[in-house]
Coordinates of C-alpha atoms and ligand atoms in Angstrom, one line a residue:
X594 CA 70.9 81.7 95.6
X595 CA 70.8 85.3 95.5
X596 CA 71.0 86.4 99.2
X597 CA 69.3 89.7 100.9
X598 CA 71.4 92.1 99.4
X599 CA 71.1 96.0 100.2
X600 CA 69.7 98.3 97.5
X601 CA 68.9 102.2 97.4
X602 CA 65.8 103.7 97.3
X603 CA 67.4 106.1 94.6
X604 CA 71.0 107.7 93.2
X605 CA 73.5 108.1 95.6
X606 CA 73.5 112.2 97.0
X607 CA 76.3 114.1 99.0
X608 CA 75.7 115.7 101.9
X609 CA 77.2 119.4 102.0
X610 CA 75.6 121.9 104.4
X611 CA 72.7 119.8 106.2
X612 CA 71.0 119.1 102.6
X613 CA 71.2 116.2 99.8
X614 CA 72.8 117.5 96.6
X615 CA 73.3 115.8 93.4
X616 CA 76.3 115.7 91.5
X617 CA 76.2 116.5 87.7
X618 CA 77.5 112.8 87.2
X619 CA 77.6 109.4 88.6
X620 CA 79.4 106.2 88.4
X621 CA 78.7 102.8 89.1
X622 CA 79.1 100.9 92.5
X623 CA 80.2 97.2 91.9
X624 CA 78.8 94.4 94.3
X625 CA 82.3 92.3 94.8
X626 CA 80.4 89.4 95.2
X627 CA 78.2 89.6 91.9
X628 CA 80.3 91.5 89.8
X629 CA 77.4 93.8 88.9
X630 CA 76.1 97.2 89.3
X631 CA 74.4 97.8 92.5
X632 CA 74.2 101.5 92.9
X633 CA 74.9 105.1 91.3
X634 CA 77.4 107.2 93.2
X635 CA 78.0 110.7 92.3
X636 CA 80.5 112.2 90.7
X637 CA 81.2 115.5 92.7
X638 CA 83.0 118.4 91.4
X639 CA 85.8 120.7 92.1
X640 CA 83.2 123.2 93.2
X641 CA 81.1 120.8 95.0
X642 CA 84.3 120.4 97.3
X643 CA 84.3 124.0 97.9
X644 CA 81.0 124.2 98.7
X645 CA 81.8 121.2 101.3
X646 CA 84.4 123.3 102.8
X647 CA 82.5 126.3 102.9
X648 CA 79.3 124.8 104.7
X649 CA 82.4 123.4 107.2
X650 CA 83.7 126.6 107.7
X651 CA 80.5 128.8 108.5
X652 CA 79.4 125.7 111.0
X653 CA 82.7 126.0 112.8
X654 CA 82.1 129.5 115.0
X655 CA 78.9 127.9 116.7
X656 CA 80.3 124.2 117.1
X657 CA 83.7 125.0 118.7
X658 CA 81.8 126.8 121.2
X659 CA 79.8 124.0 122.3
X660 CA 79.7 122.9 125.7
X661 CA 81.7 119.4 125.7
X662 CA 78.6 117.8 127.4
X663 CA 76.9 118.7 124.0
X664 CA 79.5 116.9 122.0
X665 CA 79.8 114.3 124.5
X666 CA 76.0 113.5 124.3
X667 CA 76.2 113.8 120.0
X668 CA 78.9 111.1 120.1
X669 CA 77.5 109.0 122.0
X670 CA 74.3 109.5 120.2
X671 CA 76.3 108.6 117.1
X672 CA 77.7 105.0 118.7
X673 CA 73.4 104.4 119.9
X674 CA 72.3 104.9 116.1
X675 CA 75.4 102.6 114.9
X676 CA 73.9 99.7 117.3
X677 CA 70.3 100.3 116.6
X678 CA 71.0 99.7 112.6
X679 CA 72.9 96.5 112.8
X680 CA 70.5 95.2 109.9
X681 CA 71.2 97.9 107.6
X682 CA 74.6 97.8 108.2
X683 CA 74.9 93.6 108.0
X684 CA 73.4 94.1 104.3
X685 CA 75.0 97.5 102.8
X686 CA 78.6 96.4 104.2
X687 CA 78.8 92.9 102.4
X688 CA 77.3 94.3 99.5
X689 CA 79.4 97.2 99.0
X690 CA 83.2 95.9 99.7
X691 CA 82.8 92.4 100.4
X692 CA 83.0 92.1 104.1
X693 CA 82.0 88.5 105.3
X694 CA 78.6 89.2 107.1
X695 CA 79.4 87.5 109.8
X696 CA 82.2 89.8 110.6
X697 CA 79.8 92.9 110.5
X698 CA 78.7 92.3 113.8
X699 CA 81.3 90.7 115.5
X700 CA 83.8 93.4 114.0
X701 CA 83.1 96.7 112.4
X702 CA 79.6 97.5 114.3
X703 CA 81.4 97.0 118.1
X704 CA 84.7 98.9 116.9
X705 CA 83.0 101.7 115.4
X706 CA 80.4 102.1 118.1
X707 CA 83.1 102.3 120.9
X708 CA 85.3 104.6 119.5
X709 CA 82.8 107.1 119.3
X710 CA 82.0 106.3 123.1
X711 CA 85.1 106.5 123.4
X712 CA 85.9 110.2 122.1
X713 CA 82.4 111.0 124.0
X714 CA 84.4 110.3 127.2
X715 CA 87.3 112.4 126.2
X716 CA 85.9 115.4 125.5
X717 CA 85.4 115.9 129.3
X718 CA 89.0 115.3 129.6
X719 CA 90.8 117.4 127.1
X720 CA 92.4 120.3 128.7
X721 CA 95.4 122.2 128.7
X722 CA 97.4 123.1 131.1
X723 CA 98.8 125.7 133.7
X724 CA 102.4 126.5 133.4
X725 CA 104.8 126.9 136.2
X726 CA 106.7 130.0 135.0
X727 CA 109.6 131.5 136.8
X728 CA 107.9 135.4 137.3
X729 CA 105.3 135.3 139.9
X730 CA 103.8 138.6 138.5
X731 CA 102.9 136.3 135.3
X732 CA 100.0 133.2 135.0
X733 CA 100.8 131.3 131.8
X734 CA 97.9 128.8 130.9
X735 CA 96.9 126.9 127.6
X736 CA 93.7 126.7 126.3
X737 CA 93.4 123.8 123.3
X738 CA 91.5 124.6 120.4
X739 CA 90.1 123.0 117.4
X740 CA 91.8 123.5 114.3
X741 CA 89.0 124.5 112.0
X742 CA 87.6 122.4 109.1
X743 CA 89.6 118.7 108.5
X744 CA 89.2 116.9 105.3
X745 CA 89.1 113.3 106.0
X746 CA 90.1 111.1 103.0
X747 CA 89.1 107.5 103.8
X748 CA 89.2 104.4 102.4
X749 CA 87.4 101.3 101.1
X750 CA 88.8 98.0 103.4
X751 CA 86.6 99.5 106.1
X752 CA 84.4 102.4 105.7
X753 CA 82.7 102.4 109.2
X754 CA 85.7 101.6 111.1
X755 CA 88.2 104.0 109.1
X756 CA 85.4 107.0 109.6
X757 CA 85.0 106.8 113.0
X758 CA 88.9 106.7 113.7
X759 CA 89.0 110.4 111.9
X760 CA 85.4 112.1 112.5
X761 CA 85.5 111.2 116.5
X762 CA 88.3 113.1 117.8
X763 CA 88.1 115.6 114.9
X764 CA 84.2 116.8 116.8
X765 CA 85.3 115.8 119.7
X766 CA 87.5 118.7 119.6
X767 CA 85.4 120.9 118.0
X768 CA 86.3 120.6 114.3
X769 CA 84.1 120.6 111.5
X770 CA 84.5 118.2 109.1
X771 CA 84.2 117.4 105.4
X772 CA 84.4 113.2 104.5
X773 CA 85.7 112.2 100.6
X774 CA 84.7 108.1 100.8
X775 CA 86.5 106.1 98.4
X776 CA 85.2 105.9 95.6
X777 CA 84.4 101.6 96.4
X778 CA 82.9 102.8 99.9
X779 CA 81.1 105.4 99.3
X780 CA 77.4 104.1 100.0
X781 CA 78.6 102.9 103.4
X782 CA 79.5 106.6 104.9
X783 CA 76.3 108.0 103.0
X784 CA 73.9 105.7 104.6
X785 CA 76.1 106.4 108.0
X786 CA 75.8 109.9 107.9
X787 CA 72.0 109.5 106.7
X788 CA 71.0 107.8 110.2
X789 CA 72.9 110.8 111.9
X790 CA 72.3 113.4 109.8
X791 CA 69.2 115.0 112.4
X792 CA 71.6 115.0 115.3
X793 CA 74.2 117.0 113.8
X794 CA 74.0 120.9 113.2
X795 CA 74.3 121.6 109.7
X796 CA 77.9 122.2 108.1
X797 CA 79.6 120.1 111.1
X798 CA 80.1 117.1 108.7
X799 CA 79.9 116.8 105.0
X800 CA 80.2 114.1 102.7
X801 CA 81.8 114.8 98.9
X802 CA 81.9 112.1 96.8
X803 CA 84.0 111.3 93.9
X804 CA 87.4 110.2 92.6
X805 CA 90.6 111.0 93.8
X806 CA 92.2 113.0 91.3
X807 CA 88.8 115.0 91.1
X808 CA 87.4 116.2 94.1
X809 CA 90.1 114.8 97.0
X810 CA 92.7 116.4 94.9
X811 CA 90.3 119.9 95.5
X812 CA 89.4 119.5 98.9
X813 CA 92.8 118.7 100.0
X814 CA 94.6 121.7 98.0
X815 CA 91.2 124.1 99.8
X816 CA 93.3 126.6 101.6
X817 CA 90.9 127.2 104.3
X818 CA 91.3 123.4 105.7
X819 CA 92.8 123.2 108.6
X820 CA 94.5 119.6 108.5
X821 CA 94.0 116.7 106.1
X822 CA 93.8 113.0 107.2
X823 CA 93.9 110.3 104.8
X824 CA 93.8 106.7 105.4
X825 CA 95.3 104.8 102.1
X826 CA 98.0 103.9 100.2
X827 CA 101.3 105.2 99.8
X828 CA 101.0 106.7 96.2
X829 CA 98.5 108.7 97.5
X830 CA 99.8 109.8 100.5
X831 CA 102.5 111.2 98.3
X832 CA 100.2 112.9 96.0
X833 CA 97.9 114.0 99.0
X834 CA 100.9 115.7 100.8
X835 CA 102.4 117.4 97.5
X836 CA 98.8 119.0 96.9
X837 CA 98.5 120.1 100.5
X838 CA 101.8 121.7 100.4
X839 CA 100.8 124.2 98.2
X840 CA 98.4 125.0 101.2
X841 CA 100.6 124.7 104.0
X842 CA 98.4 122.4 105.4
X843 CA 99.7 119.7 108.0
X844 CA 98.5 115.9 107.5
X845 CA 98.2 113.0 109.2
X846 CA 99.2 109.8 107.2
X847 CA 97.7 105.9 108.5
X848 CA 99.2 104.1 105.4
X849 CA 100.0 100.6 104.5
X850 CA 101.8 97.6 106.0
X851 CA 103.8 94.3 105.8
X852 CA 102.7 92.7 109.5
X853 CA 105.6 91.0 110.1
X854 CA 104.7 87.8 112.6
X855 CA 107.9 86.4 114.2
X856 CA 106.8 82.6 115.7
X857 CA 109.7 81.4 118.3
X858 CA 110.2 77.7 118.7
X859 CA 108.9 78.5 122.3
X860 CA 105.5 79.5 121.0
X861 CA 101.9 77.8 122.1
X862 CA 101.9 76.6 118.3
X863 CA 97.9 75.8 118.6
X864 CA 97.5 79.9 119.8
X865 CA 99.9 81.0 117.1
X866 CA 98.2 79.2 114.1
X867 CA 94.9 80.1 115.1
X868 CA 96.1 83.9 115.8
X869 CA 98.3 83.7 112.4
X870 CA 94.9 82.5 110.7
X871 CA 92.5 85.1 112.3
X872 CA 95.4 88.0 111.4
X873 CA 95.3 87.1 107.7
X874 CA 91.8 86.2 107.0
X875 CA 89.8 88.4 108.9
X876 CA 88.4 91.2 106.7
X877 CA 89.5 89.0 103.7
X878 CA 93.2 90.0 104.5
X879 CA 91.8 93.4 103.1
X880 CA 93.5 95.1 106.7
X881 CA 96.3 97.6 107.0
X882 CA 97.0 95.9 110.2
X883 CA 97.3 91.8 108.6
X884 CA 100.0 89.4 109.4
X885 CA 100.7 89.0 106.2
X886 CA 104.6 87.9 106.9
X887 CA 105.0 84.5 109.1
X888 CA 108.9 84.3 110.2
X889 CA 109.4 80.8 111.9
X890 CA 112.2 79.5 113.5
X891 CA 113.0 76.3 111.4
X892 CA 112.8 73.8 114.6
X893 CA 109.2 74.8 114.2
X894 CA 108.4 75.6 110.9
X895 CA 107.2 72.4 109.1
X896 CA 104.7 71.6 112.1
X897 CA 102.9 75.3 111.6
X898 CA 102.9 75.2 108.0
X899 CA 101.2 71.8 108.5
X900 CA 98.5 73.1 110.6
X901 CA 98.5 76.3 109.3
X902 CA 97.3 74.6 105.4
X903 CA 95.4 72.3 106.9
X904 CA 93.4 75.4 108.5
X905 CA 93.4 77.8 105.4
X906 CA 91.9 74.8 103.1
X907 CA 89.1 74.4 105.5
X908 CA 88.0 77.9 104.8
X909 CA 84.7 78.6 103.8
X910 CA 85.0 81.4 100.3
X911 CA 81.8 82.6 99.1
X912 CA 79.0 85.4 99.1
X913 CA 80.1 87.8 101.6
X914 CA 76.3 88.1 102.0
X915 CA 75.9 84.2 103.2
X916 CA 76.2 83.9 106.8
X917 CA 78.2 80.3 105.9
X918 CA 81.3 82.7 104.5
X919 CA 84.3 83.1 106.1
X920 CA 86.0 85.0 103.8
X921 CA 84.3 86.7 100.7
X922 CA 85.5 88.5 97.6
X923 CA 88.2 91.0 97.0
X924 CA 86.4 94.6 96.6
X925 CA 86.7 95.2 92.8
X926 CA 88.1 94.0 89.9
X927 CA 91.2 96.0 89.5
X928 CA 92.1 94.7 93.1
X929 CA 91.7 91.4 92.5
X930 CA 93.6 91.9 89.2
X931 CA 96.6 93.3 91.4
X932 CA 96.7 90.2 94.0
X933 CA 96.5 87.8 91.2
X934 CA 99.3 90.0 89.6
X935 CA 101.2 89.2 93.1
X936 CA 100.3 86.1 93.1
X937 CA 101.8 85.3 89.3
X938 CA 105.4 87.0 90.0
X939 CA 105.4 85.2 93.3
X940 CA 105.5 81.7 91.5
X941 CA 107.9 82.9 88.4
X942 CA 110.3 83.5 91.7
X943 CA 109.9 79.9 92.8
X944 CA 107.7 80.8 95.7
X945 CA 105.9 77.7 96.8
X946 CA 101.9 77.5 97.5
X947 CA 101.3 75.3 100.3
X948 CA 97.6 76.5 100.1
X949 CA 95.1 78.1 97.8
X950 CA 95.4 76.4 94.7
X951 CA 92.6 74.2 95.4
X952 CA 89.2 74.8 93.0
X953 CA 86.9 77.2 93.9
X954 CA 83.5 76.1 94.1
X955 CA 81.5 78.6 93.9
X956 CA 77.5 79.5 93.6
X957 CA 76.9 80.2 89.9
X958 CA 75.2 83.4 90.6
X959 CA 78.7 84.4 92.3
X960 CA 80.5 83.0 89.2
X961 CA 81.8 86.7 87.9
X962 CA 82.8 87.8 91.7
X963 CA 86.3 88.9 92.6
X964 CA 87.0 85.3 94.6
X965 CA 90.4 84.3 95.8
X966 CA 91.0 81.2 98.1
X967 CA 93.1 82.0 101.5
X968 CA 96.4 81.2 100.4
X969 CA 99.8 80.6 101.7
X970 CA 102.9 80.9 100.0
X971 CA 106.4 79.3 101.6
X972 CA 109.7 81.6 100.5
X973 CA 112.1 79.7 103.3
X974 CA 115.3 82.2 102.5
X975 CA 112.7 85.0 102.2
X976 CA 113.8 87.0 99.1
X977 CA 111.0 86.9 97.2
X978 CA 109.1 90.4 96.3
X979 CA 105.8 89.4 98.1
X980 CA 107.8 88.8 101.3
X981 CA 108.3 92.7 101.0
X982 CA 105.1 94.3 99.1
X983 CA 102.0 94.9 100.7
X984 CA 99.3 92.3 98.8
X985 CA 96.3 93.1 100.4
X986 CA 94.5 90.5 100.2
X987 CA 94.1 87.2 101.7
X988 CA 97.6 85.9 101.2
X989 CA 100.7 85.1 104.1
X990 CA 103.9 83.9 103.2
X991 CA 106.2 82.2 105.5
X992 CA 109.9 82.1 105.7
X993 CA 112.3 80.2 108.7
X994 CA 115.3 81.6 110.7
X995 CA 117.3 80.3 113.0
X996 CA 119.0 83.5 114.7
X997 CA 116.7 85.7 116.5
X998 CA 118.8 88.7 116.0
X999 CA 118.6 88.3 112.7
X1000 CA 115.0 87.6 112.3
X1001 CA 114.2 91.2 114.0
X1002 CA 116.7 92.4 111.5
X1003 CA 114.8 90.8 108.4
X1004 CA 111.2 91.4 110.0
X1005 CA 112.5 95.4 109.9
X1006 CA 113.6 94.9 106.6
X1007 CA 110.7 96.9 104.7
X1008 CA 109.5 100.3 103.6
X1009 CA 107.1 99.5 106.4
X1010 CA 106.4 99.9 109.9
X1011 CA 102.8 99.4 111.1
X1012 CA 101.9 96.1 113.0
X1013 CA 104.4 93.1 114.3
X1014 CA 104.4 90.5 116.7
X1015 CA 106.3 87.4 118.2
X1016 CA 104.8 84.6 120.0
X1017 CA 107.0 83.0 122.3
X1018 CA 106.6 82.0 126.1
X1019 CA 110.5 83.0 127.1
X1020 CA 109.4 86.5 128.6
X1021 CA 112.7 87.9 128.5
X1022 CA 112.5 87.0 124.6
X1023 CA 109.2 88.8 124.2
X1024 CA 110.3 91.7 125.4
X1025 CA 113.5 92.3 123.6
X1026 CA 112.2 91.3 120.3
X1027 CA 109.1 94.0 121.1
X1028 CA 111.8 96.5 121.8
X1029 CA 113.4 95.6 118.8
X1030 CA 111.0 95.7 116.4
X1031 CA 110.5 98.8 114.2
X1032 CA 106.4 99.3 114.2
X1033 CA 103.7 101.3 115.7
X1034 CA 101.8 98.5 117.2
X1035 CA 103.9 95.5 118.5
X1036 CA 101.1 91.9 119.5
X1037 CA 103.2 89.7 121.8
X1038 CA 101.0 86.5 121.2
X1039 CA 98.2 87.9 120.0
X1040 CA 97.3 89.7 116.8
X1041 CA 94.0 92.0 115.4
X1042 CA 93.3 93.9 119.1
X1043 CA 93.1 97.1 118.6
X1044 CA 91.4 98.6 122.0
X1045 CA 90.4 102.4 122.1
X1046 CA 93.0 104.0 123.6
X1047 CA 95.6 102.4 122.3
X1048 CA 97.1 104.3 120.0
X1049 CA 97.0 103.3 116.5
X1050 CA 99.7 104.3 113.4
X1051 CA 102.8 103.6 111.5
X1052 CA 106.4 104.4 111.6
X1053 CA 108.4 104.9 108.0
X1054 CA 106.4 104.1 105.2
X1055 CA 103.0 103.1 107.1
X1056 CA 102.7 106.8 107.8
X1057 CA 102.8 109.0 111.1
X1058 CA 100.4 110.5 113.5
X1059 CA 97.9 108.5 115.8
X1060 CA 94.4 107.1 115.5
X1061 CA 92.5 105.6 118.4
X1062 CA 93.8 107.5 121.3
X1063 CA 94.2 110.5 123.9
X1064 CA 97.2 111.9 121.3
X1065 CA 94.5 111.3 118.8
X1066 CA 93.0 114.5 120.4
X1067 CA 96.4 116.6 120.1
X1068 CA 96.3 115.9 116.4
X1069 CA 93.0 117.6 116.2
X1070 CA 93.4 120.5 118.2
X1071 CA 96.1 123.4 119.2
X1072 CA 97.2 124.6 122.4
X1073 CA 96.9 128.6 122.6
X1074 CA 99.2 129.7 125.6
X1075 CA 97.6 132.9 127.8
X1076 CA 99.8 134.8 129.8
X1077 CA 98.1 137.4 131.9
X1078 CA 99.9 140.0 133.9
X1079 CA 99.4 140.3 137.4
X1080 CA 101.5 143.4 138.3
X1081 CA 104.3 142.9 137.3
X1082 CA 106.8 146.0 137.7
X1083 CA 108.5 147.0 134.3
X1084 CA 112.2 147.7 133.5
X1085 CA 112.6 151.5 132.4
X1086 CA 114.2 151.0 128.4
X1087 CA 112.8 153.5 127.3
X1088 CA 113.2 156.4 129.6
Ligands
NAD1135 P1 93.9 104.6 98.1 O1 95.2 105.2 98.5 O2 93.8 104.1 96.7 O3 92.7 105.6 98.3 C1 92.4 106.2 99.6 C2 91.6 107.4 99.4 O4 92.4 108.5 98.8 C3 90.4 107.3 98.5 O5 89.3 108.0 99.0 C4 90.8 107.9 97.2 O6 89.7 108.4 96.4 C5 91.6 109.1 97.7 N1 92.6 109.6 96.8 C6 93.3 109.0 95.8 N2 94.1 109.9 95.1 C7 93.9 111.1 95.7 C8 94.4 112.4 95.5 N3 95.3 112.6 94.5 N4 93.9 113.4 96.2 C9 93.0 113.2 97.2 N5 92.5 112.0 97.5 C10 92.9 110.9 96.7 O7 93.7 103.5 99.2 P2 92.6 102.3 99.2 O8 92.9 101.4 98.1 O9 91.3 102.9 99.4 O10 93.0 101.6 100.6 C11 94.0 100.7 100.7 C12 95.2 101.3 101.3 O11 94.9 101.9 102.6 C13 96.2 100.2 101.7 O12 97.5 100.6 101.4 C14 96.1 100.0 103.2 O13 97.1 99.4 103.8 C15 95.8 101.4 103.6 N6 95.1 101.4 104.9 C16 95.7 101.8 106.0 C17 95.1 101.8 107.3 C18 95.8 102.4 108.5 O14 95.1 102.6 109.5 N7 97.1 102.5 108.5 C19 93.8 101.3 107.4 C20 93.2 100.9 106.2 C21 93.8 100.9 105.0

């Protein structure tokens, strides 16, 4: 049955100074569940990104002097227009990357609408300071400011979500700002800045769309951006940083992860399998954040797996479109190409499957989707190069331990550092082993809660800087130091 799915009313236009502009070329978004052309996305140029930056950069003299009860009132407007679309948003999200549409509305509508409320209550509260100098002829305060124009490079596992974490704080403070969707989630931001486009002055946020290479690579290497944020992987993080060097532009860098989940023999097992589950298979494993890394201490280990197996084969895979689907496809076919290819080297290194081989039955319309069954792989020594690479995809594997020194030791062993966790109910336990562990977010049984203020962000490889938070605000804005004399009687140097 071919479900509700979203469709245009025509080619896909980006948004550059308040109007709709065509690019000279397009390219084809994929429906992940079809495996068919579902919309025209265009190709924008060099000089389309400098025309982005430009519209950014005349908007910013009259929007970084607004009051903040006008940018509280337009980000809070933002998170009303988010709610008051759920049905757009429950048939453009599936369609475009795959989300289950079940999750839409349990997941990305609620997180995006509340960090925008949430930035609408900070902008009341950022401030700088007053600073106790030792002359009392001398008052020394800071004022913060916004940087100027912020390229935010986003991308495609969830396009709400990910746009929200960067376009917030980045008005909130007073920036203007330019948006480059991936090139797989590009409809989502359009249509999201479509609803909002009549409460925003024009210039104060522009979407480019387009590849990487093309016009990212210009918009980041723009010399009058003030800061680039990117959300994505960490070839690109290298290649962004390299181009804005030539700028001198700082970044900010939320990248990949390995969520290392470290299961005690202590632990509520029927908590931690559920949790394990939910950290995996939520968003079709498709998450930054996912536990995609079980460590379990061996008294415990063939009892989770158990359960855990039992749970993954009960999964529901289908149309993310059906309201019966728990977890839907991967977002394209060079994706699901590169999970398989994961997949494939894990079993020529003897890594078990304990789940996810069984046959996919499938509707035939969905027959050339990009569908994966939730699977779980068992590496007990935990050498294997999946324990270590970031899959992306709906795919744990587990390993056992017996020392929990050396577990923290292994679960610190990769180029990343973004999410962890342990479940255990020794307390003492919990909180040496959250001490321990080398990550920006540590869950101590519990996984996937990610509340505003919070902040959000990875240590080595995952990246640095922080989303979702009052820092959040500091990345987005400068303090300017006044000192003001008040009489203060001069030395005679000079004569
Ligand atoms: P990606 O790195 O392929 O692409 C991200 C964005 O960068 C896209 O918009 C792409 O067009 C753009 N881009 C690529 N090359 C560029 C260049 N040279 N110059 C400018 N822009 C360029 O990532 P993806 O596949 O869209 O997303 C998946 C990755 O993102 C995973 O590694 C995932 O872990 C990470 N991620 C991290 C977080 C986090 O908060 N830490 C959240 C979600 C996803």
């Amino acid at each position: 049955m071919l479900k509700d799915r979203f469709r245009p009313d025509a080619d896909y236009r980006m948004f550059i100074g308040g109007e709709w502009v065509a690019a000279p070329d397009s390219f084809e978004a994929v429906d992940p569940s079809l495996g068919s052309a579902w919309a025209a996305i265009g190709n924008g140029t060099a000089g389309q990104a400098d025309a982005a930056v430009d519209a950014a950069r005349r908007a910013l003299p009259s929007w970084q002097r607004s009051t903040p009860a006008t940018r509280q009132a337009l980000l809070a407007a933002i998170a009303d227009r988010i709610e008051a679309n759920a049905e757009l948003f429950a048939r453009l999200l599936p369609t475009e990357n795959g989300r289950p549409v079940r999750e839409v509305a349990i997941a990305d509508l609620p997180a995006s609408a509340a960090i925008y409320r949430y930035y609408a209550g900070l902008t009341r509260a950022h401030r700088g300071d007053q600073i106790p100098v030792e002359d009392p002829h001398s008052l020394v305060y800071t004022v913060r400011e916004p940087l100027g124009v912020i390229a935010a490079i986003l991308p495609w596992n969830s396009p709400l979500i990910t746009t929200a974490n960067k376009l917030a704080p980045a008005l909130a403070c007073g920036n203007t700002v330019v948006l480059k969707p991936s090139e797989f989630a590009s409809a989502s931001v359009l249509e999201f800045v479509a609803l909002i486009a009549d409460l925003l002055p024009p210039g104060v946020v522009n979407v480019v769309t387009g590849f990487g290479p093309g016009v990212g690579a210009a918009l980041v290497g723009h010399p009058d951006v003030a800061k680039v944020t990117l959300t994505g992987g960490g070839p690109t993080a290298r290649a962004v940083m390299a181009t804005a060097a030539g700028a001198l532009t700082p970044t900010i860098m939320e990248l990949g992860g390995k969520g290392a989940m470290i299961v005690a023999k202590d632990a509520d097992l029927d908590r931690a399998v559920a949790d394990a589950a939910l950290g995996i298979y939520l968003a079709n494993g498709e998450a930054c954040i996912a536990s995609s890394r079980l460590l379990l201490h061996s008294s415990i280990a063939e009892e989770f797996l158990g359960r855990f197996a039992a749970l993954a084969s009960t999964i529901t895979v289908g149309d993310a479109l059906d309201p019966a689907t728990q977890v839907g496809p991967l977002v394209s076919r060079p994706h699901f190409d590169r999970v398989n290819g994961h997949l494939q080297r894990a079993r020529e290194q003897g890594v078990r499957v304990l789940a996810g081989d069984e046959e996919l039955v499938l509707d035939p319309v969905n027959r050339n989707g990009f569908f994966l069954r939730p699977t779980l792989l068992h590496d007990p020594s935990g050498t294997a190069d999946v324990v270590t690479s970031e899959v992306f995809g709906p795919v744990t594997v587990a390993e056992s331990f017996t020392d929990y020194d050396e577990v923290v030791e292994r679960a610190n062993g990769t180029r990343y550092g973004l999410a962890a966790g342990v479940w255990t109910t020794d307390l003492a336990r919990a909180h040496r082993i959250a001490g321990d562990l080398r990550a920006g977010i540590v869950w101590v049984n519990k996984w996937f809660d990610l509340p505003a203020g919070a902040p959000m962000g990875g240590v080595k490889d995952s990246g640095f800087g922080r989303e979702l938070s009052w820092e959040t605000m500091l990345e987005y804005s400068a303090p300017k130091t006044v000192n003001i004399d008040l009489g203060a009687p001069r030395f005679p140097l000079w004569g």
